[in-house]
């Protein structure tokens, strides 16, 4: 069996080694006897919601996020469709921010997100949340470790669960103890490090969800 990973804006959004998450996804897929094909979907390229078993959207700097914001609105409907049909998506930091309603960058400029998840991100003056972070996922009881480095302060809407509750570090906003977001099969986090290198259970779960979706599609085909 083969799964296909769509790497959203992989040539623009790739801070702090986030692409290492792809290596982990490939590693665990191979462990399960599954081969992986990865394709970058970037500016002016269409996003086909039926093409991918897993989508990865890494972190980025403000300038790249602005460039991405001009393009991603053309893909918003298709990304929403992918998510609502239980597509598996992992988004880190800037990628996480772009899936929400908007992001106010470090200079105060509002960068539009696509609002496929119900959150928004404000900035903070002359400060970044930088350092080790530990969270606990309330559903699985798992603890995740990582390193955060962001100016943005993200606030989740009512229907969106956090990926975990902050035990150490700042998390989404340093106010409500939330970190990241979890909606359907979408996992978002501020964790670099990269996230999946340090958190094997999550890496395996994400790969298993992608394989299960591929199996369902193969049955229908
Ligand atoms: N530019 C965003 C911020 O500073 C995201 C940073 C990142 O993706 N590492 O909040």
PDB file of C-alpha atoms and ligand atoms in Angstrom:
ATOM      1  CA  UNK A   1       0.000   0.000   0.000  1.00  0.00           C
ATOM      2  CA  UNK A   2       1.054   3.578  -0.598  1.00  0.00           C
ATOM      3  CA  UNK A   3      -0.004   6.775   1.133  1.00  0.00           C
ATOM      4  CA  UNK A   4       0.425  10.211  -0.341  1.00  0.00           C
ATOM      5  CA  UNK A   5       1.459  13.190   1.766  1.00  0.00           C
ATOM      6  CA  UNK A   6       0.667  16.696   0.586  1.00  0.00           C
ATOM      7  CA  UNK A   7       3.187  19.190   1.952  1.00  0.00           C
ATOM      8  CA  UNK A   8       1.457  22.569   1.964  1.00  0.00           C
ATOM      9  CA  UNK A   9       3.828  25.383   0.973  1.00  0.00           C
ATOM     10  CA  UNK A  10       6.790  23.157   1.858  1.00  0.00           C
ATOM     11  CA  UNK A  11       9.171  25.512   0.042  1.00  0.00           C
ATOM     12  CA  UNK A  12       8.029  28.539   2.090  1.00  0.00           C
ATOM     13  CA  UNK A  13       6.892  27.233   5.463  1.00  0.00           C
ATOM     14  CA  UNK A  14       9.726  25.221   6.967  1.00  0.00           C
ATOM     15  CA  UNK A  15      11.141  26.863  10.109  1.00  0.00           C
ATOM     16  CA  UNK A  16      13.136  25.207  12.888  1.00  0.00           C
ATOM     17  CA  UNK A  17      13.431  21.802  11.257  1.00  0.00           C
ATOM     18  CA  UNK A  18       9.669  21.233  11.027  1.00  0.00           C
ATOM     19  CA  UNK A  19      10.263  19.196   7.880  1.00  0.00           C
ATOM     20  CA  UNK A  20      11.720  16.549  10.216  1.00  0.00           C
ATOM     21  CA  UNK A  21       8.107  15.623  10.917  1.00  0.00           C
ATOM     22  CA  UNK A  22       7.955  14.245   7.386  1.00  0.00           C
ATOM     23  CA  UNK A  23      10.888  11.935   8.101  1.00  0.00           C
ATOM     24  CA  UNK A  24       9.036  10.536  11.104  1.00  0.00           C
ATOM     25  CA  UNK A  25       5.831  10.041   9.144  1.00  0.00           C
ATOM     26  CA  UNK A  26       7.808   8.224   6.439  1.00  0.00           C
ATOM     27  CA  UNK A  27       9.616   6.128   9.060  1.00  0.00           C
ATOM     28  CA  UNK A  28       6.448   4.928  10.813  1.00  0.00           C
ATOM     29  CA  UNK A  29       4.648   4.306   7.550  1.00  0.00           C
ATOM     30  CA  UNK A  30       7.558   2.113   6.383  1.00  0.00           C
ATOM     31  CA  UNK A  31       7.483   0.266   9.744  1.00  0.00           C
ATOM     32  CA  UNK A  32       3.890  -0.618   8.923  1.00  0.00           C
ATOM     33  CA  UNK A  33       4.835  -1.795   5.439  1.00  0.00           C
ATOM     34  CA  UNK A  34       3.454   1.281   3.701  1.00  0.00           C
ATOM     35  CA  UNK A  35       5.365   3.364   1.167  1.00  0.00           C
ATOM     36  CA  UNK A  36       5.061   7.141   1.104  1.00  0.00           C
ATOM     37  CA  UNK A  37       4.998   9.642  -1.707  1.00  0.00           C
ATOM     38  CA  UNK A  38       5.367  13.303  -0.759  1.00  0.00           C
ATOM     39  CA  UNK A  39       4.373  16.226  -2.932  1.00  0.00           C
ATOM     40  CA  UNK A  40       4.783  19.935  -2.238  1.00  0.00           C
ATOM     41  CA  UNK A  41       1.710  22.046  -3.006  1.00  0.00           C
ATOM     42  CA  UNK A  42       2.778  25.670  -3.229  1.00  0.00           C
ATOM     43  CA  UNK A  43       1.780  28.986  -4.779  1.00  0.00           C
ATOM     44  CA  UNK A  44      -0.651  28.812  -7.699  1.00  0.00           C
ATOM     45  CA  UNK A  45      -0.943  25.039  -7.465  1.00  0.00           C
ATOM     46  CA  UNK A  46      -4.374  23.519  -6.871  1.00  0.00           C
ATOM     47  CA  UNK A  47      -5.125  21.476  -3.747  1.00  0.00           C
ATOM     48  CA  UNK A  48      -7.203  18.410  -4.586  1.00  0.00           C
ATOM     49  CA  UNK A  49      -9.002  17.274  -1.400  1.00  0.00           C
ATOM     50  CA  UNK A  50      -9.221  13.679  -2.656  1.00  0.00           C
ATOM     51  CA  UNK A  51      -5.556  13.311  -3.569  1.00  0.00           C
ATOM     52  CA  UNK A  52      -3.851  13.081  -0.167  1.00  0.00           C
ATOM     53  CA  UNK A  53      -3.975  10.729   2.817  1.00  0.00           C
ATOM     54  CA  UNK A  54      -2.048  13.127   5.008  1.00  0.00           C
ATOM     55  CA  UNK A  55      -1.300  16.834   4.783  1.00  0.00           C
ATOM     56  CA  UNK A  56       1.574  18.593   6.515  1.00  0.00           C
ATOM     57  CA  UNK A  57       1.784  22.374   6.966  1.00  0.00           C
ATOM     58  CA  UNK A  58       4.930  23.610   8.742  1.00  0.00           C
ATOM     59  CA  UNK A  59       5.813  26.807  10.563  1.00  0.00           C
ATOM     60  CA  UNK A  60       6.929  29.991   8.881  1.00  0.00           C
ATOM     61  CA  UNK A  61       8.170  33.496   9.322  1.00  0.00           C
ATOM     62  CA  UNK A  62       5.846  36.479   9.063  1.00  0.00           C
ATOM     63  CA  UNK A  63       6.935  37.444   5.545  1.00  0.00           C
ATOM     64  CA  UNK A  64       6.358  33.948   4.192  1.00  0.00           C
ATOM     65  CA  UNK A  65       3.043  33.777   6.024  1.00  0.00           C
ATOM     66  CA  UNK A  66       1.925  36.952   4.262  1.00  0.00           C
ATOM     67  CA  UNK A  67       2.877  35.527   0.850  1.00  0.00           C
ATOM     68  CA  UNK A  68       1.046  32.301   1.708  1.00  0.00           C
ATOM     69  CA  UNK A  69      -2.041  34.234   2.886  1.00  0.00           C
ATOM     70  CA  UNK A  70      -2.477  35.746  -0.595  1.00  0.00           C
ATOM     71  CA  UNK A  71      -2.514  32.313  -2.184  1.00  0.00           C
ATOM     72  CA  UNK A  72      -4.129  30.022   0.372  1.00  0.00           C
ATOM     73  CA  UNK A  73      -7.491  31.755   0.107  1.00  0.00           C
ATOM     74  CA  UNK A  74      -7.810  30.169  -3.353  1.00  0.00           C
ATOM     75  CA  UNK A  75      -7.403  26.741  -1.728  1.00  0.00           C
ATOM     76  CA  UNK A  76      -9.583  27.413   1.350  1.00  0.00           C
ATOM     77  CA  UNK A  77     -12.719  25.594   0.138  1.00  0.00           C
ATOM     78  CA  UNK A  78     -10.748  22.511  -0.868  1.00  0.00           C
ATOM     79  CA  UNK A  79      -8.788  22.416   2.414  1.00  0.00           C
ATOM     80  CA  UNK A  80     -12.069  22.744   4.327  1.00  0.00           C
ATOM     81  CA  UNK A  81     -13.569  19.886   2.311  1.00  0.00           C
ATOM     82  CA  UNK A  82     -10.480  17.756   3.026  1.00  0.00           C
ATOM     83  CA  UNK A  83     -10.803  18.412   6.778  1.00  0.00           C
ATOM     84  CA  UNK A  84     -14.564  17.854   6.923  1.00  0.00           C
ATOM     85  CA  UNK A  85     -14.207  14.522   5.128  1.00  0.00           C
ATOM     86  CA  UNK A  86     -11.885  13.414   7.967  1.00  0.00           C
ATOM     87  CA  UNK A  87      -8.614  14.090   6.157  1.00  0.00           C
ATOM     88  CA  UNK A  88      -5.549  13.896   8.393  1.00  0.00           C
ATOM     89  CA  UNK A  89      -3.658  17.152   8.749  1.00  0.00           C
ATOM     90  CA  UNK A  90      -0.719  18.193  10.898  1.00  0.00           C
ATOM     91  CA  UNK A  91      -0.008  21.913  11.174  1.00  0.00           C
ATOM     92  CA  UNK A  92       2.803  23.526  13.130  1.00  0.00           C
ATOM     93  CA  UNK A  93       3.099  27.105  14.392  1.00  0.00           C
ATOM     94  CA  UNK A  94       2.708  29.385  11.341  1.00  0.00           C
ATOM     95  CA  UNK A  95       0.768  26.630   9.545  1.00  0.00           C
ATOM     96  CA  UNK A  96      -1.525  26.341  12.573  1.00  0.00           C
ATOM     97  CA  UNK A  97      -2.033  30.128  12.570  1.00  0.00           C
ATOM     98  CA  UNK A  98      -2.935  30.183   8.852  1.00  0.00           C
ATOM     99  CA  UNK A  99      -5.743  27.644   9.347  1.00  0.00           C
ATOM    100  CA  UNK A 100      -7.480  30.052  11.751  1.00  0.00           C
ATOM    101  CA  UNK A 101      -9.329  33.284  11.022  1.00  0.00           C
ATOM    102  CA  UNK A 102      -6.374  35.672  11.102  1.00  0.00           C
ATOM    103  CA  UNK A 103      -2.922  36.321  12.476  1.00  0.00           C
ATOM    104  CA  UNK A 104      -1.675  39.731  13.634  1.00  0.00           C
ATOM    105  CA  UNK A 105       2.050  39.687  12.911  1.00  0.00           C
ATOM    106  CA  UNK A 106       4.868  41.149  15.018  1.00  0.00           C
ATOM    107  CA  UNK A 107       4.522  44.554  13.295  1.00  0.00           C
ATOM    108  CA  UNK A 108       0.752  44.688  13.864  1.00  0.00           C
ATOM    109  CA  UNK A 109      -0.237  43.788  10.296  1.00  0.00           C
ATOM    110  CA  UNK A 110      -3.279  41.548  10.029  1.00  0.00           C
ATOM    111  CA  UNK A 111      -2.641  38.489   7.879  1.00  0.00           C
ATOM    112  CA  UNK A 112      -5.803  36.687   6.825  1.00  0.00           C
ATOM    113  CA  UNK A 113      -6.093  32.985   7.564  1.00  0.00           C
ATOM    114  CA  UNK A 114      -8.657  30.711   5.960  1.00  0.00           C
ATOM    115  CA  UNK A 115     -10.841  30.125   9.029  1.00  0.00           C
ATOM    116  CA  UNK A 116     -11.190  26.385   8.477  1.00  0.00           C
ATOM    117  CA  UNK A 117     -10.516  26.061  12.194  1.00  0.00           C
ATOM    118  CA  UNK A 118     -12.096  28.374  14.752  1.00  0.00           C
ATOM    119  CA  UNK A 119      -9.166  30.252  16.232  1.00  0.00           C
ATOM    120  CA  UNK A 120      -7.418  33.585  15.819  1.00  0.00           C
ATOM    121  CA  UNK A 121      -3.937  34.813  16.669  1.00  0.00           C
ATOM    122  CA  UNK A 122      -2.846  38.121  18.143  1.00  0.00           C
ATOM    123  CA  UNK A 123       0.707  39.382  18.528  1.00  0.00           C
ATOM    124  CA  UNK A 124       2.602  40.576  21.590  1.00  0.00           C
ATOM    125  CA  UNK A 125       4.931  43.533  21.894  1.00  0.00           C
ATOM    126  CA  UNK A 126       8.676  42.919  21.961  1.00  0.00           C
ATOM    127  CA  UNK A 127       8.322  39.397  23.218  1.00  0.00           C
ATOM    128  CA  UNK A 128       8.264  35.844  21.984  1.00  0.00           C
ATOM    129  CA  UNK A 129       7.330  32.655  23.761  1.00  0.00           C
ATOM    130  CA  UNK A 130      10.560  30.681  23.549  1.00  0.00           C
ATOM    131  CA  UNK A 131      11.556  27.579  25.465  1.00  0.00           C
ATOM    132  CA  UNK A 132      10.838  24.005  26.369  1.00  0.00           C
ATOM    133  CA  UNK A 133       7.211  23.044  26.676  1.00  0.00           C
ATOM    134  CA  UNK A 134       5.342  20.045  28.030  1.00  0.00           C
ATOM    135  CA  UNK A 135       1.637  19.384  27.614  1.00  0.00           C
ATOM    136  CA  UNK A 136      -0.787  16.658  28.550  1.00  0.00           C
ATOM    137  CA  UNK A 137      -3.419  15.408  26.130  1.00  0.00           C
ATOM    138  CA  UNK A 138      -6.607  15.038  28.140  1.00  0.00           C
ATOM    139  CA  UNK A 139      -8.167  12.329  25.965  1.00  0.00           C
ATOM    140  CA  UNK A 140      -5.241   9.924  25.788  1.00  0.00           C
ATOM    141  CA  UNK A 141      -3.417  10.961  28.963  1.00  0.00           C
ATOM    142  CA  UNK A 142      -0.238  11.213  26.871  1.00  0.00           C
ATOM    143  CA  UNK A 143       2.427  13.789  27.628  1.00  0.00           C
ATOM    144  CA  UNK A 144       4.107  15.602  24.732  1.00  0.00           C
ATOM    145  CA  UNK A 145       7.420  17.455  24.814  1.00  0.00           C
ATOM    146  CA  UNK A 146       8.698  20.138  22.480  1.00  0.00           C
ATOM    147  CA  UNK A 147      10.244  23.538  21.995  1.00  0.00           C
ATOM    148  CA  UNK A 148       8.173  26.626  21.260  1.00  0.00           C
ATOM    149  CA  UNK A 149       9.243  29.842  19.573  1.00  0.00           C
ATOM    150  CA  UNK A 150       6.460  32.198  18.554  1.00  0.00           C
ATOM    151  CA  UNK A 151       5.288  35.763  18.800  1.00  0.00           C
ATOM    152  CA  UNK A 152       1.663  34.850  18.086  1.00  0.00           C
ATOM    153  CA  UNK A 153      -0.896  34.327  20.862  1.00  0.00           C
ATOM    154  CA  UNK A 154      -3.614  31.998  19.680  1.00  0.00           C
ATOM    155  CA  UNK A 155      -7.123  31.778  21.115  1.00  0.00           C
ATOM    156  CA  UNK A 156      -9.334  28.777  20.366  1.00  0.00           C
ATOM    157  CA  UNK A 157     -13.066  28.995  19.619  1.00  0.00           C
ATOM    158  CA  UNK A 158     -15.703  27.024  21.503  1.00  0.00           C
ATOM    159  CA  UNK A 159     -15.758  23.901  19.369  1.00  0.00           C
ATOM    160  CA  UNK A 160     -12.001  23.371  19.139  1.00  0.00           C
ATOM    161  CA  UNK A 161     -10.141  21.303  21.705  1.00  0.00           C
ATOM    162  CA  UNK A 162      -6.496  21.999  22.496  1.00  0.00           C
ATOM    163  CA  UNK A 163      -3.902  19.366  21.642  1.00  0.00           C
ATOM    164  CA  UNK A 164      -2.996  19.460  25.304  1.00  0.00           C
ATOM    165  CA  UNK A 165      -2.969  21.364  28.560  1.00  0.00           C
ATOM    166  CA  UNK A 166       0.271  23.166  29.378  1.00  0.00           C
ATOM    167  CA  UNK A 167       2.306  21.650  32.201  1.00  0.00           C
ATOM    168  CA  UNK A 168       5.442  23.682  31.519  1.00  0.00           C
ATOM    169  CA  UNK A 169       5.912  26.549  29.052  1.00  0.00           C
ATOM    170  CA  UNK A 170       3.578  29.105  27.499  1.00  0.00           C
ATOM    171  CA  UNK A 171       1.417  27.297  24.923  1.00  0.00           C
ATOM    172  CA  UNK A 172      -1.137  29.058  22.727  1.00  0.00           C
ATOM    173  CA  UNK A 173      -1.284  32.327  24.646  1.00  0.00           C
ATOM    174  CA  UNK A 174       0.205  32.011  28.160  1.00  0.00           C
ATOM    175  CA  UNK A 175      -3.276  32.690  29.575  1.00  0.00           C
ATOM    176  CA  UNK A 176      -5.583  29.712  29.316  1.00  0.00           C
ATOM    177  CA  UNK A 177      -3.169  26.749  29.521  1.00  0.00           C
ATOM    178  CA  UNK A 178      -4.155  25.474  26.092  1.00  0.00           C
ATOM    179  CA  UNK A 179      -1.618  24.318  23.530  1.00  0.00           C
ATOM    180  CA  UNK A 180      -2.351  23.624  19.874  1.00  0.00           C
ATOM    181  CA  UNK A 181      -5.668  22.408  18.569  1.00  0.00           C
ATOM    182  CA  UNK A 182      -7.399  19.139  17.783  1.00  0.00           C
ATOM    183  CA  UNK A 183     -10.425  19.039  15.505  1.00  0.00           C
ATOM    184  CA  UNK A 184     -11.563  15.842  13.741  1.00  0.00           C
ATOM    185  CA  UNK A 185      -8.291  14.447  12.290  1.00  0.00           C
ATOM    186  CA  UNK A 186      -6.511  17.794  12.369  1.00  0.00           C
ATOM    187  CA  UNK A 187      -3.651  18.187  14.833  1.00  0.00           C
ATOM    188  CA  UNK A 188      -2.101  21.616  15.368  1.00  0.00           C
ATOM    189  CA  UNK A 189       0.744  22.603  17.640  1.00  0.00           C
ATOM    190  CA  UNK A 190       3.343  25.251  18.323  1.00  0.00           C
ATOM    191  CA  UNK A 191       5.906  22.504  18.962  1.00  0.00           C
ATOM    192  CA  UNK A 192       9.103  22.516  16.993  1.00  0.00           C
ATOM    193  CA  UNK A 193      11.794  20.087  17.756  1.00  0.00           C
ATOM    194  CA  UNK A 194      10.261  18.642  15.527  1.00  0.00           C
ATOM    195  CA  UNK A 195       7.007  17.611  17.206  1.00  0.00           C
ATOM    196  CA  UNK A 196       6.867  14.047  15.901  1.00  0.00           C
ATOM    197  CA  UNK A 197      10.524  13.252  16.519  1.00  0.00           C
ATOM    198  CA  UNK A 198       9.983  13.735  20.219  1.00  0.00           C
ATOM    199  CA  UNK A 199       6.476  12.350  20.476  1.00  0.00           C
ATOM    200  CA  UNK A 200       6.335   8.890  18.993  1.00  0.00           C
ATOM    201  CA  UNK A 201       2.769   8.028  20.080  1.00  0.00           C
ATOM    202  CA  UNK A 202       1.394  11.005  18.225  1.00  0.00           C
ATOM    203  CA  UNK A 203       3.464  10.186  15.127  1.00  0.00           C
ATOM    204  CA  UNK A 204       2.152   6.637  15.104  1.00  0.00           C
ATOM    205  CA  UNK A 205      -1.459   7.750  15.632  1.00  0.00           C
ATOM    206  CA  UNK A 206      -1.269  10.202  12.740  1.00  0.00           C
ATOM    207  CA  UNK A 207       0.216   7.565  10.419  1.00  0.00           C
ATOM    208  CA  UNK A 208      -2.434   5.019  11.473  1.00  0.00           C
ATOM    209  CA  UNK A 209      -5.237   7.487  10.760  1.00  0.00           C
ATOM    210  CA  UNK A 210      -3.789   8.190   7.309  1.00  0.00           C
ATOM    211  CA  UNK A 211      -3.468   4.468   6.545  1.00  0.00           C
ATOM    212  CA  UNK A 212      -7.055   3.828   7.724  1.00  0.00           C
ATOM    213  CA  UNK A 213      -8.330   6.586   5.430  1.00  0.00           C
ATOM    214  CA  UNK A 214      -6.361   5.134   2.484  1.00  0.00           C
ATOM    215  CA  UNK A 215      -7.806   1.684   3.189  1.00  0.00           C
ATOM    216  CA  UNK A 216     -11.343   3.119   3.181  1.00  0.00           C
ATOM    217  CA  UNK A 217     -10.676   4.876  -0.149  1.00  0.00           C
ATOM    218  CA  UNK A 218      -9.232   1.656  -1.637  1.00  0.00           C
ATOM    219  CA  UNK A 219     -12.377  -0.245  -0.610  1.00  0.00           C
ATOM    220  CA  UNK A 220     -14.597   2.275  -2.368  1.00  0.00           C
ATOM    221  CA  UNK A 221     -12.433   2.391  -5.513  1.00  0.00           C
TER     222      UNK A 221
HETATM  223  N1  LIG B   1       5.574  33.926  12.592  1.00  0.00           N
HETATM  224  C1  LIG B   1       4.824  33.226  13.588  1.00  0.00           C
HETATM  225  C2  LIG B   1       5.035  33.738  15.000  1.00  0.00           C
HETATM  226  O1  LIG B   1       6.063  34.295  15.292  1.00  0.00           O
HETATM  227  C3  LIG B   1       5.082  31.755  13.497  1.00  0.00           C
HETATM  228  C4  LIG B   1       6.460  31.340  13.868  1.00  0.00           C
HETATM  229  C5  LIG B   1       6.772  29.929  13.490  1.00  0.00           C
HETATM  230  O2  LIG B   1       6.116  29.307  12.661  1.00  0.00           O
HETATM  231  N2  LIG B   1       7.803  29.416  14.055  1.00  0.00           N
HETATM  232  O3  LIG B   1       4.156  33.556  15.822  1.00  0.00           O
END
